[in-house]
């Protein structure tokens, strides 16, 4: 059974940084293309970015609104996906999900407020 | 970036009646590998999204056969043959041909 567990969310002041983690199990993590998706309160889903498997080149793509501030990485030895969020803005307040194929985690809430 | 436009954004339906959601892309979703990466997701209230359909018309395992996907190029449709109470939620299309983009979402509610 695929399991994705996000962690690392919380309350952060504007301009701050946060690193989210997604612990994966139940599938071959090293061969998977992993994505981050976020959802602001009461809003729709927004794709944040994706990292390909190393065997497929390890390319990382980002959505335009987050490029330059967000960094996606992976540690295949730990079966863990990361999202480093820098220079946080109030509009980054959202539940952040990690996804692979059809599977989603339960999400972790990031709140940016002074 | 590819823009995905869903319609309608709100869809009141009667139990047992069909429902249809349209999703249009700003450019063709046919990938250079020949596949069309258009998926549909359902998000029930308070839950994480769940994928229903992948590559236009392939139903994920465990998804009731009242859900079907169709379309090609830039125009795609999700149909529910007979709406049930558990189908209430927001439905999103997602293109994965050029990076990824979600549609705005369509809220399905019971009349």
Tab-separated table of C-alpha atoms in Angstrom:
chain	number	residue	atom	x	y	z
A	1	UNK	CA	0.000	0.000	0.000
A	2	UNK	CA	1.322	3.399	-1.006
A	3	UNK	CA	1.741	5.747	1.911
A	4	UNK	CA	2.773	9.406	1.756
A	5	UNK	CA	3.154	11.346	4.986
A	6	UNK	CA	3.894	15.058	4.863
A	7	UNK	CA	5.326	16.969	7.799
A	8	UNK	CA	7.028	20.238	8.625
A	9	UNK	CA	4.157	22.674	8.250
A	10	UNK	CA	3.380	25.370	10.766
A	11	UNK	CA	3.033	29.086	11.420
A	12	UNK	CA	5.769	31.219	9.914
A	13	UNK	CA	6.274	34.979	9.615
A	14	UNK	CA	6.476	36.595	6.184
A	15	UNK	CA	10.011	36.402	4.859
A	16	UNK	CA	10.720	33.224	6.786
A	17	UNK	CA	11.636	29.766	5.535
A	18	UNK	CA	10.322	26.268	6.041
A	19	UNK	CA	11.264	22.787	4.881
A	20	UNK	CA	8.503	20.302	4.274
A	21	UNK	CA	9.109	16.560	4.134
A	22	UNK	CA	7.177	13.714	2.592
A	23	UNK	CA	7.992	10.220	3.827
A	24	UNK	CA	7.080	7.613	1.227
A	25	UNK	CA	6.540	3.882	1.489
A	26	UNK	CA	4.858	1.044	-0.351
A	27	UNK	CA	6.409	1.643	-3.769
A	28	UNK	CA	9.764	2.094	-5.477
A	29	UNK	CA	10.514	5.664	-4.420
A	30	UNK	CA	13.777	5.923	-6.325
A	31	UNK	CA	12.010	5.236	-9.610
A	32	UNK	CA	9.101	7.599	-9.024
A	33	UNK	CA	8.440	11.107	-10.282
A	34	UNK	CA	7.232	13.033	-7.246
A	35	UNK	CA	5.173	16.215	-7.163
A	36	UNK	CA	4.112	18.896	-4.706
A	37	UNK	CA	0.646	20.444	-4.970
A	38	UNK	CA	-0.813	23.114	-2.724
A	39	UNK	CA	-4.295	24.312	-1.878
A	40	UNK	CA	-4.960	27.683	-0.307
A	41	UNK	CA	-7.903	27.783	2.133
A	42	UNK	CA	-11.163	27.488	0.208
A	43	UNK	CA	-9.359	27.529	-3.137
A	44	UNK	CA	-8.462	25.073	-5.864
A	45	UNK	CA	-5.432	22.876	-6.393
A	46	UNK	CA	-2.212	24.467	-7.603
A	47	UNK	CA	0.684	22.425	-8.925
A	48	UNK	CA	3.923	23.544	-7.269
A	49	UNK	CA	6.565	21.412	-8.917
A	50	UNK	CA	7.918	17.980	-9.751
A	51	UNK	CA	11.166	16.070	-9.510
A	52	UNK	CA	11.876	13.198	-11.834
A	53	UNK	CA	13.659	10.035	-10.774
A	54	UNK	CA	17.441	10.066	-11.045
A	55	UNK	CA	17.299	7.371	-13.689
A	56	UNK	CA	15.120	9.680	-15.761
A	57	UNK	CA	17.515	12.555	-15.281
A	58	UNK	CA	16.361	13.992	-11.962
A	59	UNK	CA	14.985	17.106	-13.671
A	60	UNK	CA	13.050	19.521	-11.479
A	61	UNK	CA	10.250	21.726	-12.819
A	62	UNK	CA	8.458	24.494	-10.950
A	63	UNK	CA	5.272	26.462	-11.413
A	64	UNK	CA	5.964	30.056	-12.399
A	65	UNK	CA	4.628	31.622	-9.157
A	66	UNK	CA	7.120	29.707	-6.989
A	67	UNK	CA	10.175	29.478	-9.197
A	68	UNK	CA	13.213	30.956	-7.501
A	69	UNK	CA	11.780	30.653	-3.968
A	70	UNK	CA	10.877	26.961	-3.735
A	71	UNK	CA	13.379	24.114	-3.963
A	72	UNK	CA	12.354	20.506	-4.441
A	73	UNK	CA	14.786	17.731	-3.597
A	74	UNK	CA	14.772	14.050	-2.782
A	75	UNK	CA	16.770	11.587	-0.726
A	76	UNK	CA	16.278	8.170	-2.255
A	77	UNK	CA	18.208	6.524	0.599
A	78	UNK	CA	15.537	7.786	2.995
A	79	UNK	CA	12.549	7.498	0.634
A	80	UNK	CA	11.830	11.137	1.368
A	81	UNK	CA	10.801	14.110	-0.742
A	82	UNK	CA	11.479	17.668	0.378
A	83	UNK	CA	10.163	21.145	-0.358
A	84	UNK	CA	12.243	24.070	0.839
A	85	UNK	CA	10.185	27.247	0.867
A	86	UNK	CA	12.045	30.542	1.175
A	87	UNK	CA	10.975	34.187	1.415
A	88	UNK	CA	7.508	33.119	2.474
A	89	UNK	CA	4.579	35.338	1.554
A	90	UNK	CA	1.073	35.414	2.988
A	91	UNK	CA	-0.190	34.015	-0.303
A	92	UNK	CA	1.864	30.859	0.322
A	93	UNK	CA	-0.593	29.921	3.077
A	94	UNK	CA	-1.963	26.553	1.996
A	95	UNK	CA	-2.108	22.838	2.597
A	96	UNK	CA	0.853	21.286	0.820
A	97	UNK	CA	0.421	17.773	-0.585
A	98	UNK	CA	2.983	15.406	-2.027
A	99	UNK	CA	1.713	13.155	-4.786
A	100	UNK	CA	2.831	10.253	-6.928
A	101	UNK	CA	0.614	8.961	-9.692
A	102	UNK	CA	-2.805	8.394	-8.212
A	103	UNK	CA	-1.700	8.694	-4.602
A	104	UNK	CA	-1.724	11.708	-2.314
A	105	UNK	CA	-0.667	12.358	1.246
A	106	UNK	CA	-2.935	13.965	3.812
A	107	UNK	CA	-1.160	17.289	3.440
A	108	UNK	CA	0.602	19.645	5.826
A	109	UNK	CA	-0.666	23.157	6.555
A	110	UNK	CA	1.628	26.131	6.137
A	111	UNK	CA	0.346	29.411	7.542
A	112	UNK	CA	2.236	32.610	6.799
A	113	UNK	CA	1.213	35.441	9.069
A	114	UNK	CA	2.791	38.206	11.090
B	1	UNK	CA	2.287	27.644	-19.593
B	2	UNK	CA	-0.735	25.583	-20.570
B	3	UNK	CA	-3.974	27.001	-19.167
B	4	UNK	CA	-6.780	24.616	-18.257
B	5	UNK	CA	-10.339	25.952	-18.287
B	6	UNK	CA	-13.179	23.980	-16.729
B	7	UNK	CA	-16.899	24.514	-17.126
B	8	UNK	CA	-19.201	24.816	-15.427
B	9	UNK	CA	-17.606	25.886	-12.158
B	10	UNK	CA	-20.725	24.883	-10.249
B	11	UNK	CA	-22.933	21.935	-11.143
B	12	UNK	CA	-26.129	21.224	-9.200
B	13	UNK	CA	-27.377	17.767	-10.117
B	14	UNK	CA	-30.319	15.547	-9.261
B	15	UNK	CA	-29.549	12.157	-7.748
B	16	UNK	CA	-29.644	9.467	-10.399
B	17	UNK	CA	-29.223	11.934	-13.246
B	18	UNK	CA	-26.126	12.285	-15.447
B	19	UNK	CA	-23.530	15.033	-15.081
B	20	UNK	CA	-20.840	16.294	-17.397
B	21	UNK	CA	-17.804	18.506	-16.828
B	22	UNK	CA	-15.775	20.072	-19.607
B	23	UNK	CA	-12.060	20.826	-19.528
B	24	UNK	CA	-10.298	22.748	-22.295
B	25	UNK	CA	-6.583	23.330	-22.657
B	26	UNK	CA	-4.919	26.351	-24.243
B	27	UNK	CA	-2.863	24.038	-26.475
B	28	UNK	CA	-2.905	20.444	-27.553
B	29	UNK	CA	-2.151	17.921	-24.812
B	30	UNK	CA	-0.744	15.334	-27.201
B	31	UNK	CA	2.776	14.636	-25.949
B	32	UNK	CA	5.694	13.922	-28.275
B	33	UNK	CA	5.527	10.312	-27.057
B	34	UNK	CA	1.995	10.030	-28.489
B	35	UNK	CA	0.212	9.980	-25.145
B	36	UNK	CA	-2.267	12.574	-23.934
B	37	UNK	CA	-1.674	13.317	-20.265
B	38	UNK	CA	-5.041	14.488	-19.041
B	39	UNK	CA	-6.234	13.284	-15.658
B	40	UNK	CA	-9.350	13.851	-13.562
B	41	UNK	CA	-9.434	14.123	-9.779
B	42	UNK	CA	-12.227	14.152	-7.221
B	43	UNK	CA	-11.897	15.964	-3.904
B	44	UNK	CA	-14.603	15.212	-1.383
B	45	UNK	CA	-15.130	17.714	1.427
B	46	UNK	CA	-12.347	17.498	3.994
B	47	UNK	CA	-10.373	14.889	2.048
B	48	UNK	CA	-7.257	14.745	-0.081
B	49	UNK	CA	-7.854	14.561	-3.822
B	50	UNK	CA	-8.309	11.167	-5.447
B	51	UNK	CA	-7.469	10.381	-9.057
B	52	UNK	CA	-10.397	8.979	-11.041
B	53	UNK	CA	-9.171	8.948	-14.637
B	54	UNK	CA	-5.704	9.022	-16.212
B	55	UNK	CA	-4.615	9.594	-19.808
B	56	UNK	CA	-8.053	10.847	-20.837
B	57	UNK	CA	-10.142	7.722	-20.431
B	58	UNK	CA	-8.471	5.140	-18.181
B	59	UNK	CA	-10.344	4.571	-14.945
B	60	UNK	CA	-8.241	4.018	-11.832
B	61	UNK	CA	-8.825	0.806	-9.910
B	62	UNK	CA	-11.688	1.037	-7.459
B	63	UNK	CA	-13.367	3.882	-9.327
B	64	UNK	CA	-17.030	3.139	-10.095
B	65	UNK	CA	-17.799	2.590	-13.759
B	66	UNK	CA	-20.348	5.404	-13.702
B	67	UNK	CA	-17.310	7.696	-14.146
B	68	UNK	CA	-15.917	7.998	-17.654
B	69	UNK	CA	-13.499	10.282	-19.434
B	70	UNK	CA	-13.267	11.202	-23.079
B	71	UNK	CA	-11.805	13.753	-25.429
B	72	UNK	CA	-8.747	14.563	-27.467
B	73	UNK	CA	-6.421	17.400	-28.385
B	74	UNK	CA	-7.703	20.328	-26.356
B	75	UNK	CA	-11.241	19.289	-25.375
B	76	UNK	CA	-11.989	16.783	-22.661
B	77	UNK	CA	-15.028	15.640	-20.686
B	78	UNK	CA	-15.703	13.825	-17.445
B	79	UNK	CA	-19.105	12.186	-17.273
B	80	UNK	CA	-20.976	10.680	-14.362
B	81	UNK	CA	-23.711	8.444	-15.745
B	82	UNK	CA	-25.906	8.517	-12.635
B	83	UNK	CA	-24.931	10.824	-9.811
B	84	UNK	CA	-24.903	9.375	-6.316
B	85	UNK	CA	-24.735	11.235	-2.999
B	86	UNK	CA	-21.077	10.220	-2.492
B	87	UNK	CA	-20.124	12.041	-5.711
B	88	UNK	CA	-20.524	15.441	-4.072
B	89	UNK	CA	-17.252	17.340	-4.137
B	90	UNK	CA	-14.955	19.295	-6.408
B	91	UNK	CA	-13.621	17.823	-9.618
B	92	UNK	CA	-10.368	18.936	-11.242
B	93	UNK	CA	-8.719	18.196	-14.537
B	94	UNK	CA	-4.927	18.115	-14.644
B	95	UNK	CA	-2.662	18.253	-17.664
B	96	UNK	CA	0.715	16.555	-17.401
B	97	UNK	CA	1.935	16.971	-20.960
B	98	UNK	CA	3.986	20.112	-20.335
B	99	UNK	CA	4.842	20.275	-16.631
B	100	UNK	CA	1.444	20.239	-14.860
B	101	UNK	CA	-1.564	22.523	-14.573
B	102	UNK	CA	-4.900	22.064	-12.843
B	103	UNK	CA	-8.237	23.396	-13.959
B	104	UNK	CA	-10.085	25.733	-11.592
B	105	UNK	CA	-12.327	22.966	-10.275
B	106	UNK	CA	-16.033	22.190	-10.678
B	107	UNK	CA	-18.160	21.918	-7.564
B	108	UNK	CA	-20.764	19.179	-7.830
B	109	UNK	CA	-23.670	19.403	-5.424
B	110	UNK	CA	-27.042	17.742	-5.111
B	111	UNK	CA	-30.108	19.813	-5.983
